[in-house]
Amino acid sequence: MNDHAAANTFGESDIAAMQRLKKSFDDIKQQLTRVIVGQDQVIEELLIAMFSRGHCILEGVPGLAKTLMISTLARTLSLDFSRIQFTPDLMPADITGTEIIEENRSTGQREFKFLAGPLFANVILADEINRTPPKTQAALLEAMQERQVTVGRMRHKLSNPFFVLATQNPIEQEGTYPLPEAQQDRFMFKVFVKYPSFDEEFEIARRTTAIQSEEISPVLSGEQILELQTLVRKVPVSDHCIKYCLALVRQTRIGEPGVPKFVKEWLSWGAGPRAVQNLILGAKARALLYGRPHVTTEDVQALAFPVLRHRILTNFTAASEGVTTETVIQKLLDETPAKEGDLERDERFKKIFTA
């Protein structure tokens, strides 16, 4: 699909909204650089997930400014921010809220009143989600999926927009409650927050050991974010790009026809349909952030790692050979033709598409 055809699919108001989104993206990055050094790819993936109405897991060692990045992002978007420190004794009511008995001063009668918990905000930082028991994790996952919480017999709608960022510490796994793969699937992206480069760490050391007071200016309001989330779903995507997403995901399912030999050797479980949905939605949002009214296979390739890394499970053979999910995803990208026509003509993919 060329730019002209895509522009015809979009109305004039949509094109104008896309241009505003591109400018807002640049402005948000500029605001964040006042506080955060580096981490450009992490910031981009967080914004893509937010504009796609998705949630993220962030994994990184302590001290990489995960909390600061998320709270600063909330300030640039004029959104309410809430941080929940997940601990082994945290109960579901501690995050969803609870009902209390209160006396009505006008009637003298006692009645139940709901006290909202910290989940009633726009941006939620679930710090170290793997340190809390499954019951509390399940309460958070209900909120993410249904955008509501259930307390007693009552359901309470959450704020909109609603964006959950759960952090995990890859070290100190003793005494933790790792999220099962089925629950991780509910997160759109798993984002790795890596160590800074030498120049970035030099700048971090210089900034954080001096007097510093940076003002953050809001870029987007909650209403504007909701409009842009709707705009993302209007972005056209060609049949070829959809087939490319399906090809990447369906190759991870061991036992299916046309699956590569290395997948059968290294994986014990593959990605489900949510992976395809999130690849397409994320690619649509990325296209808009880069000022394009249509999706390309390059958008899909850029998001294959955060979408797939927590949805495929390597086996013992892979571990013994030093193979990670990153290795498998890269090999899938290398061996899957991205050019239109090449994919459809490949005999192996004909088996995958007809399975």
Short mmCIF file of C-alpha atoms in Angstrom, two decimals:
data_model
loop_
_atom_site.label_atom_id
_atom_site.label_comp_id
_atom_site.label_asym_id
_atom_site.label_seq_id
_atom_site.Cartn_x
_atom_site.Cartn_y
_atom_site.Cartn_z
CA MET A 1 0.00 0.00 0.00
CA ASN A 2 1.53 3.32 -1.04
CA ASP A 3 1.34 6.63 0.80
CA HIS A 4 -1.25 8.04 -1.63
CA ALA A 5 -3.63 5.10 -1.18
CA ALA A 6 -3.24 5.23 2.59
CA ALA A 7 -3.91 8.97 2.61
CA ASN A 8 -7.16 8.32 0.73
CA THR A 9 -8.21 5.86 3.47
CA PHE A 10 -7.57 8.52 6.09
CA GLY A 11 -9.77 11.62 6.18
CA GLU A 12 -8.30 15.14 6.31
CA SER A 13 -9.05 15.35 10.03
CA ASP A 14 -7.23 12.02 10.55
CA ILE A 15 -4.15 13.27 8.68
CA ALA A 16 -4.15 16.42 10.84
CA ALA A 17 -4.48 14.28 13.99
CA MET A 18 -1.59 12.09 12.80
CA GLN A 19 0.60 15.17 12.36
CA ARG A 20 -0.33 16.34 15.87
CA LEU A 21 0.57 12.92 17.25
CA LYS A 22 3.97 13.01 15.51
CA LYS A 23 4.66 16.47 16.98
CA SER A 24 3.44 15.35 20.42
CA PHE A 25 5.75 12.32 20.27
CA ASP A 26 8.74 14.57 19.59
CA ASP A 27 7.65 17.00 22.34
CA ILE A 28 7.24 14.19 24.88
CA LYS A 29 10.73 12.85 24.13
CA GLN A 30 12.12 16.37 24.48
CA GLN A 31 10.43 16.81 27.87
CA LEU A 32 11.67 13.42 29.10
CA THR A 33 15.28 14.18 28.13
CA ARG A 34 15.23 16.94 30.76
CA VAL A 35 15.01 14.23 33.43
CA ILE A 36 15.89 10.89 31.77
CA VAL A 37 19.20 10.21 30.05
CA GLY A 38 19.02 7.78 27.11
CA GLN A 39 16.45 4.93 27.08
CA ASP A 40 14.97 6.23 23.79
CA GLN A 41 13.80 2.79 22.66
CA VAL A 42 12.13 2.09 26.03
CA ILE A 43 10.27 5.42 25.91
CA GLU A 44 9.14 4.74 22.34
CA GLU A 45 7.82 1.27 23.22
CA LEU A 46 5.96 2.63 26.28
CA LEU A 47 4.24 5.30 24.18
CA ILE A 48 3.35 2.79 21.45
CA ALA A 49 1.74 0.52 24.06
CA MET A 50 -0.16 3.42 25.63
CA PHE A 51 -1.56 4.67 22.30
CA SER A 52 -2.54 1.06 21.50
CA ARG A 53 -4.40 0.73 24.84
CA GLY A 54 -1.92 -1.93 25.98
CA HIS A 55 0.10 -2.57 29.15
CA CYS A 56 3.79 -3.29 29.66
CA ILE A 57 6.15 -5.35 31.79
CA LEU A 58 9.48 -3.61 32.35
CA GLU A 59 12.40 -5.80 33.34
CA GLY A 60 15.68 -4.33 34.52
CA VAL A 61 18.07 -4.27 37.46
CA PRO A 62 17.60 -1.66 40.22
CA GLY A 63 18.80 1.88 39.64
CA LEU A 64 17.91 2.25 35.94
CA ALA A 65 15.31 5.01 36.59
CA LYS A 66 12.27 2.87 35.75
CA THR A 67 10.10 4.58 38.38
CA LEU A 68 11.36 8.06 37.50
CA MET A 69 10.76 7.44 33.80
CA ILE A 70 7.17 6.32 34.34
CA SER A 71 6.25 9.12 36.78
CA THR A 72 7.81 11.72 34.45
CA LEU A 73 5.92 10.26 31.48
CA ALA A 74 2.66 10.62 33.43
CA ARG A 75 3.48 14.29 34.09
CA THR A 76 4.11 14.99 30.40
CA LEU A 77 0.68 13.50 29.63
CA SER A 78 -1.28 15.34 32.36
CA LEU A 79 -2.31 11.99 33.84
CA ASP A 80 -2.81 10.84 37.43
CA PHE A 81 0.06 8.62 38.53
CA SER A 82 -0.07 5.95 41.21
CA ARG A 83 2.78 3.76 42.40
CA ILE A 84 2.04 0.45 44.14
CA GLN A 85 4.95 -1.31 45.83
CA PHE A 86 4.10 -5.01 45.56
CA THR A 87 5.10 -7.00 48.63
CA PRO A 88 4.37 -10.56 49.87
CA ASP A 89 1.74 -9.26 52.34
CA LEU A 90 -0.17 -7.07 49.84
CA MET A 91 -3.84 -8.05 49.61
CA PRO A 92 -6.28 -7.41 46.70
CA ALA A 93 -8.23 -4.85 48.75
CA ASP A 94 -5.00 -2.87 49.23
CA ILE A 95 -4.94 -2.07 45.51
CA THR A 96 -8.62 -2.18 44.46
CA GLY A 97 -10.11 -0.42 47.47
CA THR A 98 -12.59 -1.57 50.09
CA GLU A 99 -16.07 -0.91 51.44
CA ILE A 100 -16.49 0.65 54.87
CA ILE A 101 -19.57 1.25 57.01
CA GLU A 102 -20.27 4.94 57.42
CA GLU A 103 -23.08 6.72 59.24
CA ASN A 104 -25.24 9.02 57.13
CA ARG A 105 -25.42 12.25 59.13
CA SER A 106 -28.73 13.34 57.60
CA THR A 107 -30.62 10.08 58.22
CA GLY A 108 -28.58 8.55 61.03
CA GLN A 109 -28.50 5.24 59.16
CA ARG A 110 -25.37 3.24 58.51
CA GLU A 111 -24.50 2.45 54.91
CA PHE A 112 -21.62 1.05 52.89
CA LYS A 113 -19.23 3.47 51.23
CA PHE A 114 -16.53 2.48 48.72
CA LEU A 115 -13.03 3.83 49.33
CA ALA A 116 -11.12 3.68 46.03
CA GLY A 117 -7.66 2.11 46.08
CA PRO A 118 -4.52 3.20 44.20
CA LEU A 119 -5.69 1.44 41.00
CA PHE A 120 -8.02 4.40 40.41
CA ALA A 121 -5.49 6.46 38.47
CA ASN A 122 -4.48 6.76 34.81
CA VAL A 123 -0.90 5.47 34.98
CA ILE A 124 -0.19 2.64 37.43
CA LEU A 125 3.33 1.57 38.33
CA ALA A 126 3.10 -1.97 39.73
CA ASP A 127 6.58 -2.11 41.24
CA GLU A 128 8.05 -5.64 41.45
CA ILE A 129 4.84 -7.44 40.53
CA ASN A 130 6.55 -10.81 41.02
CA ARG A 131 6.89 -10.18 44.78
CA THR A 132 3.18 -10.37 45.55
CA PRO A 133 0.98 -13.51 45.83
CA PRO A 134 -1.14 -14.75 42.89
CA LYS A 135 -4.40 -13.50 44.45
CA THR A 136 -3.25 -9.88 44.31
CA GLN A 137 -1.70 -10.36 40.87
CA ALA A 138 -5.09 -11.67 39.67
CA ALA A 139 -6.85 -8.53 40.98
CA LEU A 140 -4.44 -6.38 38.97
CA LEU A 141 -4.92 -8.53 35.84
CA GLU A 142 -8.72 -8.19 36.12
CA ALA A 143 -8.31 -4.42 36.24
CA MET A 144 -6.04 -4.51 33.17
CA GLN A 145 -8.35 -6.72 31.11
CA GLU A 146 -11.79 -5.50 32.16
CA ARG A 147 -10.83 -1.92 33.15
CA GLN A 148 -12.88 -2.39 36.30
CA VAL A 149 -12.49 -3.84 39.80
CA THR A 150 -14.91 -6.03 41.71
CA VAL A 151 -15.31 -5.38 45.43
CA GLY A 152 -17.95 -7.50 47.12
CA ARG A 153 -20.85 -7.63 44.66
CA MET A 154 -20.15 -4.24 43.13
CA ARG A 155 -18.13 -3.47 40.00
CA HIS A 156 -16.36 -0.13 39.80
CA LYS A 157 -15.16 1.34 36.50
CA LEU A 158 -11.57 2.54 36.37
CA SER A 159 -10.24 5.81 35.01
CA ASN A 160 -9.75 6.20 31.27
CA PRO A 161 -7.09 6.20 29.86
CA PHE A 162 -5.72 3.37 31.99
CA PHE A 163 -2.15 2.16 31.58
CA VAL A 164 -0.36 -0.42 33.77
CA LEU A 165 3.42 -0.68 33.88
CA ALA A 166 4.60 -3.64 35.92
CA THR A 167 8.29 -3.92 36.80
CA GLN A 168 10.22 -7.11 37.46
CA ASN A 169 13.69 -7.49 38.92
CA PRO A 170 15.66 -10.19 37.04
CA ILE A 171 17.85 -10.79 40.10
CA GLU A 172 16.88 -11.86 43.64
CA GLN A 173 14.25 -14.37 42.46
CA GLU A 174 14.17 -16.20 45.80
CA GLY A 175 10.81 -15.88 47.54
CA THR A 176 9.04 -14.39 44.52
CA TYR A 177 5.85 -15.35 42.69
CA PRO A 178 6.72 -15.28 38.97
CA LEU A 179 3.82 -14.43 36.66
CA PRO A 180 2.67 -17.54 34.76
CA GLU A 181 3.06 -17.39 30.97
CA ALA A 182 -0.73 -17.26 30.52
CA GLN A 183 -0.88 -14.11 32.68
CA GLN A 184 2.13 -12.50 31.04
CA ASP A 185 0.25 -12.86 27.73
CA ARG A 186 -2.11 -10.10 28.93
CA PHE A 187 0.73 -7.58 28.71
CA MET A 188 1.19 -6.11 25.25
CA PHE A 189 4.97 -5.68 25.56
CA LYS A 190 7.78 -6.95 27.71
CA VAL A 191 10.37 -4.18 27.66
CA PHE A 192 13.99 -4.69 28.68
CA VAL A 193 15.57 -1.70 30.42
CA LYS A 194 19.29 -2.09 29.81
CA TYR A 195 22.40 -0.54 31.34
CA PRO A 196 23.29 2.91 29.96
CA SER A 197 26.26 3.48 27.65
CA PHE A 198 29.43 5.09 29.03
CA ASP A 199 28.45 8.58 27.79
CA GLU A 200 24.91 8.19 29.16
CA GLU A 201 26.15 7.02 32.56
CA PHE A 202 28.65 9.90 32.62
CA GLU A 203 25.76 12.35 32.08
CA ILE A 204 23.64 10.56 34.73
CA ALA A 205 26.47 10.86 37.25
CA ARG A 206 26.95 14.55 36.42
CA ARG A 207 23.26 15.43 36.66
CA THR A 208 22.28 13.46 39.74
CA THR A 209 25.16 14.68 41.92
CA ALA A 210 24.46 18.39 41.35
CA ILE A 211 21.57 20.72 42.22
CA GLN A 212 18.89 20.14 39.63
CA SER A 213 15.29 21.24 39.23
CA GLU A 214 13.75 20.53 35.85
CA GLU A 215 10.22 21.67 35.10
CA ILE A 216 8.12 19.27 33.00
CA SER A 217 5.47 20.79 30.74
CA PRO A 218 2.37 18.72 29.92
CA VAL A 219 2.08 17.79 26.23
CA LEU A 220 -1.20 15.86 25.95
CA SER A 221 -4.38 15.67 28.02
CA GLY A 222 -6.33 12.52 28.86
CA GLU A 223 -9.04 13.42 26.31
CA GLN A 224 -6.46 13.88 23.55
CA ILE A 225 -4.90 10.51 24.38
CA LEU A 226 -8.31 8.81 24.05
CA GLU A 227 -8.79 10.44 20.62
CA LEU A 228 -5.36 9.25 19.51
CA GLN A 229 -6.08 5.71 20.76
CA THR A 230 -9.13 5.71 18.46
CA LEU A 231 -7.02 7.09 15.60
CA VAL A 232 -4.55 4.18 15.93
CA ARG A 233 -7.28 1.66 15.09
CA LYS A 234 -8.17 3.61 11.93
CA VAL A 235 -4.70 3.15 10.43
CA PRO A 236 -4.94 0.91 7.34
CA VAL A 237 -2.86 -2.25 7.19
CA SER A 238 -2.30 -4.32 4.05
CA ASP A 239 -3.14 -8.03 3.79
CA HIS A 240 0.58 -8.67 3.25
CA CYS A 241 1.50 -7.09 6.62
CA ILE A 242 -1.20 -9.13 8.37
CA LYS A 243 0.14 -12.31 6.73
CA TYR A 244 3.67 -11.33 7.79
CA CYS A 245 2.51 -11.03 11.42
CA LEU A 246 0.75 -14.39 11.16
CA ALA A 247 3.84 -15.98 9.64
CA LEU A 248 6.07 -14.81 12.51
CA VAL A 249 3.65 -15.92 15.23
CA ARG A 250 2.45 -19.22 13.73
CA GLN A 251 6.05 -20.38 13.23
CA THR A 252 6.50 -20.42 17.02
CA ARG A 253 3.85 -23.14 17.51
CA ILE A 254 5.61 -26.48 17.69
CA GLY A 255 3.78 -29.37 16.04
CA GLU A 256 2.13 -27.17 13.40
CA PRO A 257 2.84 -27.72 9.66
CA GLY A 258 5.71 -25.69 8.18
CA VAL A 259 7.32 -24.86 11.54
CA PRO A 260 11.14 -24.48 11.25
CA LYS A 261 13.39 -27.16 12.69
CA PHE A 262 15.05 -24.77 15.19
CA VAL A 263 11.65 -23.93 16.71
CA LYS A 264 10.92 -27.62 17.33
CA GLU A 265 14.36 -28.02 18.90
CA TRP A 266 14.36 -24.91 21.13
CA LEU A 267 10.76 -24.08 22.08
CA SER A 268 8.32 -25.85 24.37
CA TRP A 269 5.47 -23.38 23.80
CA GLY A 270 4.58 -20.78 21.18
CA ALA A 271 2.66 -17.50 21.01
CA GLY A 272 -1.13 -17.26 20.83
CA PRO A 273 -3.50 -15.01 18.84
CA ARG A 274 -2.90 -12.01 21.17
CA ALA A 275 0.63 -11.82 19.74
CA VAL A 276 -0.76 -11.20 16.23
CA GLN A 277 -3.25 -8.62 17.51
CA ASN A 278 -0.56 -6.75 19.45
CA LEU A 279 1.91 -6.84 16.55
CA ILE A 280 -0.66 -5.23 14.27
CA LEU A 281 -1.89 -2.66 16.80
CA GLY A 282 1.65 -1.76 17.86
CA ALA A 283 2.74 -1.42 14.22
CA LYS A 284 -0.20 0.93 13.58
CA ALA A 285 0.77 3.13 16.54
CA ARG A 286 4.45 3.11 15.50
CA ALA A 287 3.54 4.16 11.96
CA LEU A 288 1.63 7.16 13.32
CA LEU A 289 4.46 8.14 15.69
CA TYR A 290 6.79 8.21 12.68
CA GLY A 291 4.34 10.32 10.67
CA ARG A 292 3.10 7.60 8.28
CA PRO A 293 -0.59 6.82 7.60
CA HIS A 294 0.08 3.13 6.84
CA VAL A 295 1.88 0.11 8.31
CA THR A 296 5.03 -1.47 6.87
CA THR A 297 6.79 -4.74 7.69
CA GLU A 298 9.58 -2.63 9.24
CA ASP A 299 7.09 -1.52 11.93
CA VAL A 300 6.28 -5.16 12.65
CA GLN A 301 9.97 -6.14 12.78
CA ALA A 302 10.73 -3.30 15.23
CA LEU A 303 8.12 -4.63 17.67
CA ALA A 304 8.68 -8.39 17.28
CA PHE A 305 10.98 -8.57 20.31
CA PRO A 306 8.78 -6.78 22.92
CA VAL A 307 5.65 -8.59 21.66
CA LEU A 308 7.06 -12.13 21.45
CA ARG A 309 9.78 -12.41 24.12
CA HIS A 310 7.32 -13.18 26.95
CA ARG A 311 4.98 -15.28 24.81
CA ILE A 312 7.38 -18.03 23.74
CA LEU A 313 8.95 -20.52 26.12
CA THR A 314 12.37 -22.06 25.51
CA ASN A 315 13.10 -25.63 26.62
CA PHE A 316 16.02 -27.38 28.34
CA THR A 317 17.83 -27.96 25.03
CA ALA A 318 17.83 -24.23 24.32
CA ALA A 319 19.06 -23.43 27.84
CA SER A 320 21.90 -25.96 27.55
CA GLU A 321 22.97 -24.37 24.24
CA GLY A 322 22.77 -20.81 25.55
CA VAL A 323 19.78 -20.01 23.32
CA THR A 324 17.36 -17.34 24.59
CA THR A 325 13.99 -16.11 23.33
CA GLU A 326 15.88 -13.20 21.74
CA THR A 327 17.90 -15.70 19.67
CA VAL A 328 14.75 -17.44 18.46
CA ILE A 329 12.97 -14.18 17.53
CA GLN A 330 16.00 -12.90 15.60
CA LYS A 331 16.24 -16.19 13.69
CA LEU A 332 12.52 -15.99 12.86
CA LEU A 333 12.98 -12.45 11.50
CA ASP A 334 16.01 -13.54 9.47
CA GLU A 335 14.22 -16.51 7.88
CA THR A 336 10.80 -14.94 7.21
CA PRO A 337 10.60 -13.09 3.85
CA ALA A 338 9.34 -9.53 4.38
CA LYS A 339 8.95 -8.57 0.72
CA GLU A 340 5.45 -8.85 -0.72
CA GLY A 341 5.17 -11.88 -3.02
CA ASP A 342 8.20 -13.70 -1.60
CA LEU A 343 6.25 -14.75 1.48
CA GLU A 344 3.26 -16.01 -0.49
CA ARG A 345 5.43 -17.98 -2.97
CA ASP A 346 7.49 -19.76 -0.30
CA GLU A 347 6.35 -23.43 -0.09
CA ARG A 348 6.94 -23.62 3.66
CA PHE A 349 4.65 -20.66 4.34
CA LYS A 350 1.94 -22.10 2.11
CA LYS A 351 1.72 -24.93 4.64
CA ILE A 352 1.54 -22.43 7.52
CA PHE A 353 -1.20 -20.36 5.87
CA THR A 354 -3.36 -23.38 5.06
CA ALA A 355 -3.01 -25.12 8.45
#
